[in-house]
Coordinates of C-alpha atoms and ligand atoms in Angstrom, one line a residue:
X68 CA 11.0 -17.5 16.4
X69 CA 7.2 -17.9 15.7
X70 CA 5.7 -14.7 13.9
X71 CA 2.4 -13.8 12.8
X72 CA 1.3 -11.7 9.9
X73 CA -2.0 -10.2 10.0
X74 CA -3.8 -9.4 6.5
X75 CA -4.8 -11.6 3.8
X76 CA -3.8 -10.1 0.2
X77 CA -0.8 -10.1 -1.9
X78 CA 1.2 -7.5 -0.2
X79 CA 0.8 -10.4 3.1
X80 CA 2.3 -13.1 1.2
X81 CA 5.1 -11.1 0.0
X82 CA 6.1 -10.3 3.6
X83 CA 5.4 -13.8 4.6
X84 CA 7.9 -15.0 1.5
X85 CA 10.7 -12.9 2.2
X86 CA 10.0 -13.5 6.1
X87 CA 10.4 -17.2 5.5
X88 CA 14.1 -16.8 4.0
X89 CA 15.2 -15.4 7.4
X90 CA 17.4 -17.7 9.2
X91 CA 15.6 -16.7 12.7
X92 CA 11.8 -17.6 11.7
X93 CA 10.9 -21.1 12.7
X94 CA 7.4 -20.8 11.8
X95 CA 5.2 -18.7 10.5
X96 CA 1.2 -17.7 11.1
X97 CA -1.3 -15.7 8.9
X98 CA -4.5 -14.5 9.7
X99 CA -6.6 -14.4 8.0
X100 CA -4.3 -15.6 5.3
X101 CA -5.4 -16.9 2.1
X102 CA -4.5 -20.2 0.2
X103 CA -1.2 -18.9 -1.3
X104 CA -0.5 -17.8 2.3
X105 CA -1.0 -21.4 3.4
X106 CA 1.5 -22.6 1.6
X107 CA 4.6 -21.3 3.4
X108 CA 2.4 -20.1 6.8
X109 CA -0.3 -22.0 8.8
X110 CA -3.2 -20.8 8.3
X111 CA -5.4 -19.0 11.5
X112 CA -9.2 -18.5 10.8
X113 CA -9.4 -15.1 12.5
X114 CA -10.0 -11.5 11.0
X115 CA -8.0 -9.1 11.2
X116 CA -10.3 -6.7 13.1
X117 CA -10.7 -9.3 15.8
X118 CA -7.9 -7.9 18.5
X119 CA -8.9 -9.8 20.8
X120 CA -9.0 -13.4 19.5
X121 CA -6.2 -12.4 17.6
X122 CA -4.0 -11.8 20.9
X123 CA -5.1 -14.4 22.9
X124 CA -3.9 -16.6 19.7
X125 CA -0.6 -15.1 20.2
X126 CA 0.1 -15.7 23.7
X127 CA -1.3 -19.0 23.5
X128 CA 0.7 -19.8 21.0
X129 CA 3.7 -18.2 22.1
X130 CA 4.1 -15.8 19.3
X131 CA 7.1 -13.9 19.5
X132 CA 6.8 -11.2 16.8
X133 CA 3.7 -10.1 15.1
X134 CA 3.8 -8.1 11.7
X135 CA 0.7 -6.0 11.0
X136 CA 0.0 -6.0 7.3
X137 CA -3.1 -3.9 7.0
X138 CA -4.3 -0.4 6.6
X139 CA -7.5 -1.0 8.8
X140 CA -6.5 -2.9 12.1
X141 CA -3.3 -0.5 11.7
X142 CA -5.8 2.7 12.1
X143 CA -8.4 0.3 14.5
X144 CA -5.4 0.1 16.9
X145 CA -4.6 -3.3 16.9
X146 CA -0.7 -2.5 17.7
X147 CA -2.2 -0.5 21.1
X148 CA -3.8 -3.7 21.4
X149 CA -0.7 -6.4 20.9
X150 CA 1.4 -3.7 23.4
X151 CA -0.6 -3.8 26.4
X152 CA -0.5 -7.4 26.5
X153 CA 3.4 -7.2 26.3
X154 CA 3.5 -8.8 22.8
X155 CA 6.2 -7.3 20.1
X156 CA 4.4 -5.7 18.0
X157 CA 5.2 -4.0 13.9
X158 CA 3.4 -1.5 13.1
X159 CA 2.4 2.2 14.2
X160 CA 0.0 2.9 17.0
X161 CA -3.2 4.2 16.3
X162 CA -2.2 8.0 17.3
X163 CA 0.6 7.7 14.4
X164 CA -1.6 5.6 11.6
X165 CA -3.7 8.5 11.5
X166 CA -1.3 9.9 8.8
X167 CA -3.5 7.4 6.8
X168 CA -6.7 7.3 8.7
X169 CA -7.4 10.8 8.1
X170 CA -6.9 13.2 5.0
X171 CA -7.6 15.9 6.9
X172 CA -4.5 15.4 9.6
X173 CA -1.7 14.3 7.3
X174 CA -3.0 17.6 4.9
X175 CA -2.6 19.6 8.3
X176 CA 0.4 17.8 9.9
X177 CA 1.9 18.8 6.0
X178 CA 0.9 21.7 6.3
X179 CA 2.1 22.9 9.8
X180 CA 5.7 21.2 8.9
X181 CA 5.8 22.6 5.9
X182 CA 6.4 19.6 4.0
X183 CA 5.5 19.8 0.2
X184 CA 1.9 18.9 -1.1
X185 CA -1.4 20.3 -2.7
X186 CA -3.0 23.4 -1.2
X187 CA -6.1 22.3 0.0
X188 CA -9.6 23.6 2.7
X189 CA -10.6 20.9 4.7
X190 CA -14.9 21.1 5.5
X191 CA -16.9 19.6 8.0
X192 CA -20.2 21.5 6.3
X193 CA -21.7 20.5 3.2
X194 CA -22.9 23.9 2.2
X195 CA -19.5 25.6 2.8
X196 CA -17.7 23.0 0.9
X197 CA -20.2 24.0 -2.0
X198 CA -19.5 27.7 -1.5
X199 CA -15.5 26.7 -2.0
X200 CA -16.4 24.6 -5.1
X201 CA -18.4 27.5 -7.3
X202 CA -16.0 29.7 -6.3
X203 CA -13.0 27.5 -7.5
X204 CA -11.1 26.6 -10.3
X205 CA -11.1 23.4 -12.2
X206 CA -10.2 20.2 -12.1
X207 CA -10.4 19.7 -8.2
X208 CA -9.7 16.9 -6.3
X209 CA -12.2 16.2 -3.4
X210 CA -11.0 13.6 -1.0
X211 CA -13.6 12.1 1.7
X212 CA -11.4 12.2 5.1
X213 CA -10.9 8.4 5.9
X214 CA -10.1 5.1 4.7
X215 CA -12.6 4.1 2.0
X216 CA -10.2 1.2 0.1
X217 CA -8.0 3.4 -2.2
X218 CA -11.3 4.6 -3.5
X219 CA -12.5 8.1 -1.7
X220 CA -10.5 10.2 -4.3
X221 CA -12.6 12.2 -7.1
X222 CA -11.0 13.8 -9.5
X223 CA -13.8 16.6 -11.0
X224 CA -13.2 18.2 -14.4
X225 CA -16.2 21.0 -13.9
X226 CA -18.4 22.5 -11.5
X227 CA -20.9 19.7 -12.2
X228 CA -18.9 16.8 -11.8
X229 CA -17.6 18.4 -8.5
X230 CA -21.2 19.3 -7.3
X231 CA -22.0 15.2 -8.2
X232 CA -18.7 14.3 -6.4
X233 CA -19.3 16.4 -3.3
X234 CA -22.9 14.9 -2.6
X235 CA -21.4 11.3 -3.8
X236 CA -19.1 12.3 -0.2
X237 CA -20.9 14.1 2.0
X238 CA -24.5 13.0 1.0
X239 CA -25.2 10.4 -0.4
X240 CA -22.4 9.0 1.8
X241 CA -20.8 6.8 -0.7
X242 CA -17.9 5.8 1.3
X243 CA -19.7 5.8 4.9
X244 CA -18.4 7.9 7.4
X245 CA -15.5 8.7 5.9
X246 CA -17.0 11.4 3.9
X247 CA -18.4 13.5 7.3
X248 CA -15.5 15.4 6.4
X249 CA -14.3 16.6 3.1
X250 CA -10.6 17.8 1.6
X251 CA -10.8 19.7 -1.4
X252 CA -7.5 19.9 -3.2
X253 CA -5.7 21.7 -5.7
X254 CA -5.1 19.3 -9.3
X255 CA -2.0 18.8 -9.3
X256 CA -0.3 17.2 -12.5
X257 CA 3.3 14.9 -13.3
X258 CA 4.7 11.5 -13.2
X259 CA 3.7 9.4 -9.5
X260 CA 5.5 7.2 -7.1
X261 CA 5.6 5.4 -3.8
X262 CA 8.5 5.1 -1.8
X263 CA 8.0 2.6 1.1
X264 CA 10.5 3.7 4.6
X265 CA 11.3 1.9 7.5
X266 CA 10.8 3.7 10.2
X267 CA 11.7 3.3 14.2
X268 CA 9.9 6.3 15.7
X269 CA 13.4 8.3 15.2
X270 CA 15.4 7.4 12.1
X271 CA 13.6 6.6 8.5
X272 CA 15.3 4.2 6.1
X273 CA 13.6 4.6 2.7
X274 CA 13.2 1.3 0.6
X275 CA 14.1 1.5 -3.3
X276 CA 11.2 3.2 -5.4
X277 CA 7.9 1.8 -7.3
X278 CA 5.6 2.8 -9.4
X279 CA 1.9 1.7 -9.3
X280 CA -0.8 1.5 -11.8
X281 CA -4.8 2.2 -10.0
X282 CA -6.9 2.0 -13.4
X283 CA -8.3 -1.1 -14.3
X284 CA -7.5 -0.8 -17.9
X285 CA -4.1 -0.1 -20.6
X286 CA -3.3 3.5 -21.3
X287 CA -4.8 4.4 -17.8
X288 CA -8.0 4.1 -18.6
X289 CA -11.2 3.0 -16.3
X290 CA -11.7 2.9 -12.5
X291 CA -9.2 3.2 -10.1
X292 CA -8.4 -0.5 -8.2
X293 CA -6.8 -1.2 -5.3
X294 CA -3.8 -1.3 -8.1
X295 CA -3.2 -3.8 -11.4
X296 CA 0.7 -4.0 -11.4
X297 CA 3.6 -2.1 -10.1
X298 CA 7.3 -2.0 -11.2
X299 CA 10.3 -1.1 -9.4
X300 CA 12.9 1.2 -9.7
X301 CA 10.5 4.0 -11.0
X302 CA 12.2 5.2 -14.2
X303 CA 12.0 9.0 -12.8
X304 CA 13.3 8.7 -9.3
X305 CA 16.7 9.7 -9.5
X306 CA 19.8 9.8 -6.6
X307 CA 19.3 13.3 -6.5
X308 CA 15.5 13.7 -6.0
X309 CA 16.0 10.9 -3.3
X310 CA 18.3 12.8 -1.3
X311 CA 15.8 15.8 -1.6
X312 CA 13.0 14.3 -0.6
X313 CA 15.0 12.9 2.6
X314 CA 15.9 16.1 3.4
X315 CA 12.5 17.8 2.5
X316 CA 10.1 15.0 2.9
X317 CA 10.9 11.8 5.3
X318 CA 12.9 13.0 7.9
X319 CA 10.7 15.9 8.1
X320 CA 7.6 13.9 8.4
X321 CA 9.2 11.7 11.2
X322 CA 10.5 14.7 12.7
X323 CA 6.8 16.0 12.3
X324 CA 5.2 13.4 14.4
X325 CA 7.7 12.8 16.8
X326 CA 6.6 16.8 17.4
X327 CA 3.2 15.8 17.5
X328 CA 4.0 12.9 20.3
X329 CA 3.1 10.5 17.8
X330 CA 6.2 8.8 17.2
X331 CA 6.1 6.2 14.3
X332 CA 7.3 2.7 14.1
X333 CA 6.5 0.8 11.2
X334 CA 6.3 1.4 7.7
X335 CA 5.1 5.0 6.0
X336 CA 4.4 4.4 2.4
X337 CA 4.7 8.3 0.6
X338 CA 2.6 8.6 -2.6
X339 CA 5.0 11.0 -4.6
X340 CA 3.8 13.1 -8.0
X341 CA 6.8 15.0 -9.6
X342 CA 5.0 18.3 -10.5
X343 CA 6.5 21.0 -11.9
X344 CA 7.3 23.1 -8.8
X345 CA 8.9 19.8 -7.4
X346 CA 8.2 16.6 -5.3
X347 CA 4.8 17.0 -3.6
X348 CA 2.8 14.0 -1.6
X349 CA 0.0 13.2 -2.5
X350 CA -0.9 10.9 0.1
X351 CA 0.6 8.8 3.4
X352 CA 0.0 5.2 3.8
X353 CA 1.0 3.3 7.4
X354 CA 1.8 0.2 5.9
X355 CA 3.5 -1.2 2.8
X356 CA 1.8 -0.8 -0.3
X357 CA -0.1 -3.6 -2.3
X358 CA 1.3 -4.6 -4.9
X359 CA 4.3 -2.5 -4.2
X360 CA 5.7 -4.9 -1.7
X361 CA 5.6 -7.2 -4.6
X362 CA 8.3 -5.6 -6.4
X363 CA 10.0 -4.2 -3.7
X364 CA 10.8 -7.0 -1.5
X365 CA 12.2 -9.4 -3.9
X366 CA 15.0 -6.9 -4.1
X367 CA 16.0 -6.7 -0.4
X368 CA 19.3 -8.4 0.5
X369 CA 18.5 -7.6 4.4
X370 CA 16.9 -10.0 6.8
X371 CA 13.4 -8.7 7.1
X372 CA 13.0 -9.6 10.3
X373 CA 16.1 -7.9 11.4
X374 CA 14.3 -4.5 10.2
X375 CA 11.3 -5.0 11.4
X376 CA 12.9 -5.9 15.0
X377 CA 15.2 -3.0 15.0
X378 CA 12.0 -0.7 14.0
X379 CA 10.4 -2.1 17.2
X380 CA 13.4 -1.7 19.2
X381 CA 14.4 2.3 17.6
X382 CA 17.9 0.8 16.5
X383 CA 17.3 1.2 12.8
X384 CA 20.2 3.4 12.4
X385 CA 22.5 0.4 13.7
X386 CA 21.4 -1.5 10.5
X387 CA 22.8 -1.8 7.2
X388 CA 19.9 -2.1 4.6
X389 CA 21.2 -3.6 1.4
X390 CA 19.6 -3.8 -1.9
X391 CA 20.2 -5.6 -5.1
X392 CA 20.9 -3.8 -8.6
X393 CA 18.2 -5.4 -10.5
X394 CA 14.4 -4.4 -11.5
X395 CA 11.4 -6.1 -10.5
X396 CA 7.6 -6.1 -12.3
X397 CA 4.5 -7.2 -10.8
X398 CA 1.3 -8.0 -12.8
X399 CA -2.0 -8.3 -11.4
X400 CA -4.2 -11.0 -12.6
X401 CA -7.9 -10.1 -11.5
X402 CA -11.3 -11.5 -12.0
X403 CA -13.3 -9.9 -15.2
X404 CA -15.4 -7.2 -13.8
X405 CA -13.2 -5.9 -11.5
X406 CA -13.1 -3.2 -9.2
X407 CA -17.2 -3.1 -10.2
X408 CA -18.9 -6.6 -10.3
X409 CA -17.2 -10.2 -10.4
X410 CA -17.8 -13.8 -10.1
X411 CA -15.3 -15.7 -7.6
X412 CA -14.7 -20.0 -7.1
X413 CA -13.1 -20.0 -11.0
X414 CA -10.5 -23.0 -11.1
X415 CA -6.9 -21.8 -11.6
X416 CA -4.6 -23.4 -13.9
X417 CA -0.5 -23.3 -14.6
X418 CA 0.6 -21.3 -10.9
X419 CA 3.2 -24.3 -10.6
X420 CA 4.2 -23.9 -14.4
X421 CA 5.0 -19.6 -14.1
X422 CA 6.5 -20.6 -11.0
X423 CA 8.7 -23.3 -12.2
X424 CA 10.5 -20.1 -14.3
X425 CA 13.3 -18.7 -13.8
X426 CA 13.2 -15.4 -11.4
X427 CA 9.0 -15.4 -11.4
X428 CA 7.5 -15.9 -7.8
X429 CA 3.3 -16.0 -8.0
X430 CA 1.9 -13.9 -4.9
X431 CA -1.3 -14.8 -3.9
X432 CA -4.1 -12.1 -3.2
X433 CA -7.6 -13.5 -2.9
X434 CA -7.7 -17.7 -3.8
X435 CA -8.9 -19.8 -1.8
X436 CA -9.0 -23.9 -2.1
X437 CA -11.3 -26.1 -3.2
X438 CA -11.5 -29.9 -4.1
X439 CA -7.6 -29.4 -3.1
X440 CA -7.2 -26.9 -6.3
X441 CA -6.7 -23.1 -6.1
X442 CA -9.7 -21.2 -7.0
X443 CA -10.9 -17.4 -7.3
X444 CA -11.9 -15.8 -4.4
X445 CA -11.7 -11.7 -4.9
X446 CA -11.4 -9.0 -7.5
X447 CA -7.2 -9.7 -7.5
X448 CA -6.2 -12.6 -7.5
X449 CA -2.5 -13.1 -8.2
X450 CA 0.0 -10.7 -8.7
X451 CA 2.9 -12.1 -10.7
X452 CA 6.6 -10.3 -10.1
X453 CA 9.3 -10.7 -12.4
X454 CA 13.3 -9.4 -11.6
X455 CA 15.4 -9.0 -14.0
X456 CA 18.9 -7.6 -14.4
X457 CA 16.8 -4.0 -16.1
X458 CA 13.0 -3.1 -16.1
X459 CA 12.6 -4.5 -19.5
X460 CA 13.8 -8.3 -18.6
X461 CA 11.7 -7.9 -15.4
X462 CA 8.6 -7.0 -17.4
X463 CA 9.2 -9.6 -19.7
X464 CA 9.6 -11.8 -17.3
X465 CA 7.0 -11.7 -15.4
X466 CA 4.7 -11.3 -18.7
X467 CA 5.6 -14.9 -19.8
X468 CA 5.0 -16.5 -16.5
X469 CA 1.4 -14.7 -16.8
X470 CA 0.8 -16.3 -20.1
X471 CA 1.0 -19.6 -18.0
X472 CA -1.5 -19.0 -15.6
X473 CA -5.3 -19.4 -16.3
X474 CA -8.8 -18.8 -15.1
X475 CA -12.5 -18.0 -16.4
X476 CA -12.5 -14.1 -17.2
X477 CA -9.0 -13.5 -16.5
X478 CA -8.5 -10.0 -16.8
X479 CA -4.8 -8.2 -16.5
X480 CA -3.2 -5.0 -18.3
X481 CA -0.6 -5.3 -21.0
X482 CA 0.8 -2.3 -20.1
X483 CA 2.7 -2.7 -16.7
X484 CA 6.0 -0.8 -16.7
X485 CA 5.6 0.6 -19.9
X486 CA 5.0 4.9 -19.3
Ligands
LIG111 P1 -4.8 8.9 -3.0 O1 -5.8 7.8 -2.5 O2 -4.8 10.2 -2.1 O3 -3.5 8.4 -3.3 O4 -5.3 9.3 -4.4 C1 -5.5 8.4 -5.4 C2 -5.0 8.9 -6.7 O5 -5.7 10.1 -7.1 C3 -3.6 9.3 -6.7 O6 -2.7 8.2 -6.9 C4 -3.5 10.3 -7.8 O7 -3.4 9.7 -9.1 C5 -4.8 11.0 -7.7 N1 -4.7 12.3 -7.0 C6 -4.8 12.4 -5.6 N2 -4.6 13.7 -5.3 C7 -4.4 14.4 -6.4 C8 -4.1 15.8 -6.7 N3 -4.1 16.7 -5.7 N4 -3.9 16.1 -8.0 C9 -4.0 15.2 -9.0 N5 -4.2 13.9 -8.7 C10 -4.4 13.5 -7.5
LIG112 N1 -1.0 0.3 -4.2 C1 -1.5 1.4 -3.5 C2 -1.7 1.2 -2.0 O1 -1.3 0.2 -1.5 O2 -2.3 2.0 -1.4

């Protein structure tokens, strides 16, 4: 079969790695891509946002199977678009990506379901969502409505940094549209996690459980990035909370949209916080999570493509997803400066020495080539994983692979899988 990945980052050439080990994949596309990508795919020069070159590539060039990678086409509708010219398609429709596409739906659809997260008012009018704030209690959370990169959250310890935060929103319009509307949340505190779940519109199959780290710095310090590492199993996400949050969380939410005739095929990603009172979400994602893929697929067993296939084809529950007893750690190598201000086009040394260790595979996120070398071309660069037969091998690992790997202003946290 020839399939196509659309996306570009780190999370892409996971999928695209672990796609390549299936039997039934002849040849595999990435568009955009990026140089890592090109590797193991060819290579198509076209964005992701462009539907239509991007379909008219795959029936030109007989794609049989297309995997959509991304958070914005995802929301865009680019599987609406694959569909109605008859090409098999993974990933949610438009009308069931809106779980991430808007705050203010998933908080409702939660909310209506009765499926556990943080109270919350959702307002279209700055001056009411000022009357909430003086009248609340503190810290808040305001949240603008849609996408904005992973970066739309505020978390405001007083009335004054929530009076800033609101007009950052819904005046100053930091984050573009997405901040018309505002969800103001209750702060809720405890140990986070994402757990990634096949889905097939009818029957959810939840993948083993990661833990992410957003801050740019050790000891969670800085400003939040797209994310700097991840390890997987999370060390607090037992058998028992699993089965709980099938019964009180997944199925629900597939149940949920199924209700809403928005039936969901693909992958919903559930950011988890353990609070006191229980398992609450703190957020839906409609696509795997970057770089949780990275320590989450290098532990499947399962054919990916058999998945993804039964996903499209609502036969999930006729397949037996297997995973191995091991660990896995991913660290994030970015350019200095990152999530603010960086240079890119920095020469990269040793990739070929950490991946000539044992158990280490180097995902790509932004390079690109030059002079035939790999160079710097985005705030993360590589994410290194590391498996290992516990966490601690993992992490170790994947920590003396990095040691390998250099560039100008390399900049990475020491503290991946430690809390
Ligand atoms: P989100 O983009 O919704 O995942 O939010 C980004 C990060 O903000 C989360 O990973 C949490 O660390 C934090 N956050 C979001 N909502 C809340 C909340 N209600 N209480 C405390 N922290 C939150
Ligand atoms: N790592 C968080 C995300 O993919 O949204």
């Amino acid at each position: 079969m020839k399939v196509l990945i659309v996306g570009s980052g780190g999370r892409e050439h996971a999928i695209a790695w672990k796609l390549k080990q299936s039997k039934r994949v002849d040849k595999l596309y990435c568009a955009p891509g990026n140089a890592g990508i090109g590797t193991i795919a060819e290579i198509v020069p076209i964005s992701a946002m462009d539907f239509e070159s991007l379909t008219a590539f795959a029936k030109k060039e007989g794609i049989d199977f297309t995997v959509i990678g991304m958070d914005d086409p995802l929301v865009g509708g680019i599987v609406d678009a694959f569909e109605k010219e008859g090409l098999k398609v993974f990933g949610p429709k438009a009308n069931a990506a809106i779980i991430e596409g808007s705050k203010a739906f998933s908080k409702e659809l939660m909310k209506k379901y009765n499926i556990p997260t943080a109270k919350y008012e959702t307002f279209r009018s700055y001056e009411e969502a000022k009357k909430y704030i003086e009248n609340g209690t503190f810290p808040v959370v305001l949240k603008a409505d849609g996408l904005a990169l992973g970066k739309g959250v505020l978390i405001c310890n007083d009335l004054e940094e929530a009076l800033e935060g609101l007009d950052t929103i819904m005046v100053s319009k930091k984050f573009g549209d997405s901040g018309n509307t505002v969800v103001i949340e209750e702060f809720l505190e405890g140990p986070e996690m994402s757990v990634l779940a096949f889905c097939d519109g009818k029957t959810i199959v939840p993948m083993v459980s990661a833990q992410d780290h957003k801050r740019a710095y050790d000891h969670d310090e800085g400003p939040n990035t797209g994310g700097m590492g991840t390890f997987s199993p999370s060390r607090v996400y037992t058998k028992e909370l699993a089965d709980k949050c099938m019964t009180e969380i997944y199925q629900p939410t597939v149940d949920a949209l199924i209700a809403e005739n928005r039936p969901f095929k693909g992958i919903i990603f559930f950011g988890l916080m353990l609070t006191k009172d229980g398992m609450k979400v703190i957020e839906y994602n409609a696509r795997f999570g970057d770089p949780e893929t990275q320590v989450v697929l290098p532990r499947l067993k399962t054919d990916l493509l058999d998945i993804f296939e039964a996903c499209v084809d609502g036969t999930l529950d006729k397949i037996d997803v297997c995973w191995e007893d091991n660990a896995a750690a991913c660290v994030v190598l970015a350019s200095g400066g990152y999530p603010v201000k960086y240079e890119k086009g920095y020469e990269i040394s040793g990739i070929e020495n950490a991946e000539a260790c044992d158990n280490v595979t180097v995902f790509h996120a932004g390079t690109a080539l030059k002079d035939g070398k790999f160079v710097t071309n985005g705030g993360r660069v590589l994410g290194v994983t590391g498996v290992g037969k516990d966490l601690d091998e993992a992490i170790k690992t994947a920590y003396a692979a990095v040691e390998l790997i250099d560039f100008k202003d390399k900049h990475y946290r020491k503290d991946i899988g430690i809390k």
